[in-house]
mmCIF file of C-alpha atoms in Angstrom:
data_model
loop_
_atom_site.group_PDB
_atom_site.id
_atom_site.type_symbol
_atom_site.label_atom_id
_atom_site.label_comp_id
_atom_site.label_asym_id
_atom_site.label_seq_id
_atom_site.Cartn_x
_atom_site.Cartn_y
_atom_site.Cartn_z
ATOM 1 C CA MET A 256 -18.469 76.775 27.589
ATOM 2 C CA THR A 257 -18.107 80.455 26.814
ATOM 3 C CA HIS A 258 -20.999 82.635 25.838
ATOM 4 C CA ARG A 259 -18.929 85.558 24.573
ATOM 5 C CA SER A 260 -21.145 85.672 21.505
ATOM 6 C CA GLN A 261 -23.978 86.595 23.902
ATOM 7 C CA LEU A 262 -23.030 90.266 23.607
ATOM 8 C CA GLU A 263 -23.062 89.995 19.836
ATOM 9 C CA GLN A 264 -26.439 88.221 19.919
ATOM 10 C CA LYS A 265 -27.952 90.582 22.487
ATOM 11 C CA GLY A 266 -30.596 91.606 19.939
ATOM 12 C CA ASP A 267 -32.043 88.082 19.998
ATOM 13 C CA THR A 268 -32.102 87.660 23.774
ATOM 14 C CA VAL A 269 -34.834 88.414 26.310
ATOM 15 C CA VAL A 270 -34.044 87.901 29.986
ATOM 16 C CA LEU A 271 -36.803 86.995 32.435
ATOM 17 C CA VAL A 272 -35.894 87.929 36.011
ATOM 18 C CA GLY A 273 -37.795 86.422 38.914
ATOM 19 C CA CYS A 274 -39.199 88.701 41.585
ATOM 20 C CA VAL A 275 -38.115 88.449 45.210
ATOM 21 C CA LYS A 276 -39.777 88.882 48.583
ATOM 22 C CA GLN A 277 -37.799 91.948 49.702
ATOM 23 C CA LYS A 278 -39.535 95.080 48.438
ATOM 24 C CA LEU A 279 -39.763 98.765 49.168
ATOM 25 C CA ALA A 280 -42.876 99.887 51.044
ATOM 26 C CA ARG A 281 -44.092 102.242 48.300
ATOM 27 C CA ALA A 282 -44.955 102.169 44.603
ATOM 28 C CA VAL A 283 -41.915 102.749 42.372
ATOM 29 C CA PRO A 284 -40.721 101.491 38.981
ATOM 30 C CA ALA A 285 -40.568 97.694 39.266
ATOM 31 C CA GLU A 286 -36.793 97.586 38.729
ATOM 32 C CA GLN A 287 -36.461 99.598 41.977
ATOM 33 C CA LEU A 288 -39.224 97.820 43.924
ATOM 34 C CA TYR A 289 -37.292 94.599 44.571
ATOM 35 C CA THR A 290 -34.414 95.307 46.932
ATOM 36 C CA SER A 291 -32.465 92.088 47.495
ATOM 37 C CA ALA A 292 -28.853 91.740 46.376
ATOM 38 C CA LEU A 293 -29.858 88.713 44.289
ATOM 39 C CA PHE A 294 -32.464 90.697 42.354
ATOM 40 C CA ARG A 295 -30.047 93.583 41.772
ATOM 41 C CA LYS A 296 -27.433 91.196 40.382
ATOM 42 C CA ARG A 297 -30.005 89.455 38.173
ATOM 43 C CA ALA A 298 -31.096 92.858 36.839
ATOM 44 C CA ARG A 299 -27.511 93.910 36.051
ATOM 45 C CA PHE A 300 -26.957 90.629 34.200
ATOM 46 C CA ALA A 301 -30.212 91.108 32.286
ATOM 47 C CA GLN A 302 -29.305 94.643 31.258
ATOM 48 C CA MET A 303 -25.909 93.530 30.026
ATOM 49 C CA PHE A 304 -26.874 90.376 28.133
ATOM 50 C CA GLY A 305 -30.442 90.995 26.998
ATOM 51 C CA ARG A 306 -32.044 93.093 24.305
ATOM 52 C CA GLU A 307 -34.925 93.418 26.709
ATOM 53 C CA TRP A 308 -35.612 92.223 30.219
ATOM 54 C CA LEU A 309 -38.838 91.640 32.059
ATOM 55 C CA ILE A 310 -39.708 90.779 35.630
ATOM 56 C CA LEU A 311 -41.651 87.633 36.510
ATOM 57 C CA SER A 312 -44.102 88.472 39.277
ATOM 58 C CA ALA A 313 -46.223 86.001 41.217
ATOM 59 C CA LEU A 314 -49.029 88.572 41.339
ATOM 60 C CA HIS A 315 -48.770 90.411 38.025
ATOM 61 C CA GLY A 316 -47.272 87.805 35.714
ATOM 62 C CA VAL A 317 -44.878 89.890 33.622
ATOM 63 C CA ILE A 318 -43.855 93.424 34.559
ATOM 64 C CA ASP A 319 -41.888 95.916 32.491
ATOM 65 C CA PRO A 320 -39.025 97.122 34.721
ATOM 66 C CA GLN A 321 -40.108 100.762 34.171
ATOM 67 C CA HIS A 322 -43.751 100.132 35.140
ATOM 68 C CA THR A 323 -44.688 101.679 38.484
ATOM 69 C CA THR A 324 -45.624 98.828 40.776
ATOM 70 C CA ALA A 325 -46.932 98.815 44.332
ATOM 71 C CA PRO A 326 -45.532 96.386 46.899
ATOM 72 C CA TYR A 327 -47.352 93.078 47.323
ATOM 73 C CA ASP A 328 -46.902 89.841 49.212
ATOM 74 C CA MET A 329 -47.353 86.817 46.962
ATOM 75 C CA THR A 330 -45.051 84.032 45.855
ATOM 76 C CA LEU A 331 -45.321 80.955 43.683
ATOM 77 C CA LYS A 332 -43.875 78.948 46.567
ATOM 78 C CA ASP A 333 -47.276 79.214 48.267
ATOM 79 C CA MET A 334 -49.215 78.099 45.183
ATOM 80 C CA LYS A 335 -50.304 74.572 44.399
ATOM 81 C CA LYS A 336 -49.202 72.929 41.154
ATOM 82 C CA PRO A 337 -52.419 73.754 39.179
ATOM 83 C CA GLU A 338 -52.129 77.415 40.217
ATOM 84 C CA ARG A 339 -48.490 77.524 39.055
ATOM 85 C CA GLN A 340 -49.509 75.957 35.749
ATOM 86 C CA LEU A 341 -52.155 78.660 35.262
ATOM 87 C CA TRP A 342 -49.606 81.306 36.205
ATOM 88 C CA ALA A 343 -47.161 79.947 33.603
ATOM 89 C CA GLU A 344 -49.868 80.016 30.923
ATOM 90 C CA ARG A 345 -50.676 83.633 31.788
ATOM 91 C CA VAL A 346 -47.000 84.619 31.710
ATOM 92 C CA PHE A 347 -46.507 82.788 28.427
ATOM 93 C CA GLN A 348 -49.309 84.847 26.847
ATOM 94 C CA GLN A 349 -47.904 88.075 28.310
ATOM 95 C CA VAL A 350 -44.335 87.445 27.188
ATOM 96 C CA MET A 351 -45.087 86.267 23.637
ATOM 97 C CA PRO A 352 -45.305 89.798 22.147
ATOM 98 C CA HIS A 353 -41.749 90.397 23.378
ATOM 99 C CA LEU A 354 -40.305 87.292 21.696
ATOM 100 C CA PRO A 355 -39.668 87.416 17.958
ATOM 101 C CA ALA A 356 -39.282 84.014 16.297
ATOM 102 C CA GLY A 357 -35.935 82.444 17.126
ATOM 103 C CA SER A 358 -35.427 84.469 20.297
ATOM 104 C CA ARG A 359 -33.305 83.161 23.102
ATOM 105 C CA VAL A 360 -34.811 83.414 26.574
ATOM 106 C CA ILE A 361 -32.603 83.477 29.645
ATOM 107 C CA LEU A 362 -34.488 82.556 32.818
ATOM 108 C CA LEU A 363 -33.077 84.013 36.020
ATOM 109 C CA ALA A 364 -35.729 82.796 38.404
ATOM 110 C CA GLY A 365 -36.340 80.153 41.015
ATOM 111 C CA ALA A 366 -37.467 76.648 40.156
ATOM 112 C CA LYS A 367 -41.162 77.341 40.810
ATOM 113 C CA TYR A 368 -41.065 80.236 38.352
ATOM 114 C CA SER A 369 -39.419 78.278 35.568
ATOM 115 C CA GLU A 370 -40.809 74.745 36.060
ATOM 116 C CA PHE A 371 -43.771 75.168 33.670
ATOM 117 C CA LEU A 372 -42.782 78.356 31.860
ATOM 118 C CA GLY A 373 -39.439 77.071 30.549
ATOM 119 C CA PRO A 374 -40.856 73.946 28.873
ATOM 120 C CA LYS A 375 -43.775 75.954 27.457
ATOM 121 C CA LEU A 376 -41.402 78.458 25.849
ATOM 122 C CA GLN A 377 -39.192 75.643 24.582
ATOM 123 C CA GLN A 378 -42.185 73.875 23.008
ATOM 124 C CA ALA A 379 -43.000 77.154 21.247
ATOM 125 C CA GLY A 380 -39.572 77.025 19.576
ATOM 126 C CA PHE A 381 -37.516 79.364 21.745
ATOM 127 C CA VAL A 382 -34.021 78.591 22.966
ATOM 128 C CA ILE A 383 -34.191 78.544 26.764
ATOM 129 C CA GLU A 384 -31.201 78.964 29.050
ATOM 130 C CA ASN A 385 -31.356 78.802 32.821
ATOM 131 C CA PRO A 386 -27.763 79.438 33.917
ATOM 132 C CA LEU A 387 -28.563 79.474 37.649
ATOM 133 C CA ALA A 388 -30.432 76.158 37.650
ATOM 134 C CA ASN A 389 -27.452 74.234 39.025
ATOM 135 C CA CYS A 390 -26.143 76.948 41.366
ATOM 136 C CA CYS A 391 -26.923 75.885 44.907
ATOM 137 C CA GLY A 392 -27.501 78.695 47.371
ATOM 138 C CA LEU A 393 -28.089 82.403 47.018
ATOM 139 C CA GLY A 394 -24.439 83.247 47.610
ATOM 140 C CA THR A 395 -23.304 80.995 44.783
ATOM 141 C CA GLN A 396 -25.893 82.525 42.447
ATOM 142 C CA GLN A 397 -24.888 86.068 43.387
ATOM 143 C CA ASN A 398 -21.195 85.282 42.872
ATOM 144 C CA TRP A 399 -21.877 83.714 39.472
ATOM 145 C CA LEU A 400 -23.951 86.718 38.344
ATOM 146 C CA ALA A 401 -21.361 89.225 39.563
ATOM 147 C CA GLN A 402 -18.547 87.355 37.804
ATOM 148 C CA ALA A 403 -20.499 87.166 34.543
ATOM 149 C CA VAL A 404 -21.150 90.914 34.613
ATOM 150 C CA ASP A 405 -17.576 91.794 35.630
ATOM 151 C CA GLN A 406 -16.143 89.621 32.857
ATOM 152 C CA GLN A 407 -18.893 90.526 30.373
ATOM 153 C CA ASP A 408 -19.029 86.831 29.613
ATOM 154 C CA TRP A 409 -20.657 83.699 30.980
#
């Protein structure tokens, strides 16, 4: 299935990019803080296909990519289910002002980041897409993201 119309519908799309463990050792704009190849490719995809993009952070909830953020060491992988549910509720409240009615949300985040947030956004009436959900392995995800950006289509 082609998503060529994604570029035409960019104004309706918000991309939520999951944070990663690899970070710089100093405070910088959040889009520069996360240093892994996977994050960089997610960010490029988000910039190309989204009207706006935001970073999902285990510590902060939602971060604007331009917001100066200090390094931290926290992940949802270490949280128990009730803590992840509370995190998803917090993120939902933070992201709502960025989502006009009928918005499409593209989730580029690991399973723990999207497990409760995706259904919550869907129940609120947003179209949710998680194109990396069935991509096994970081290499496969990175290749998919790079191809989508190179072809300006996914």
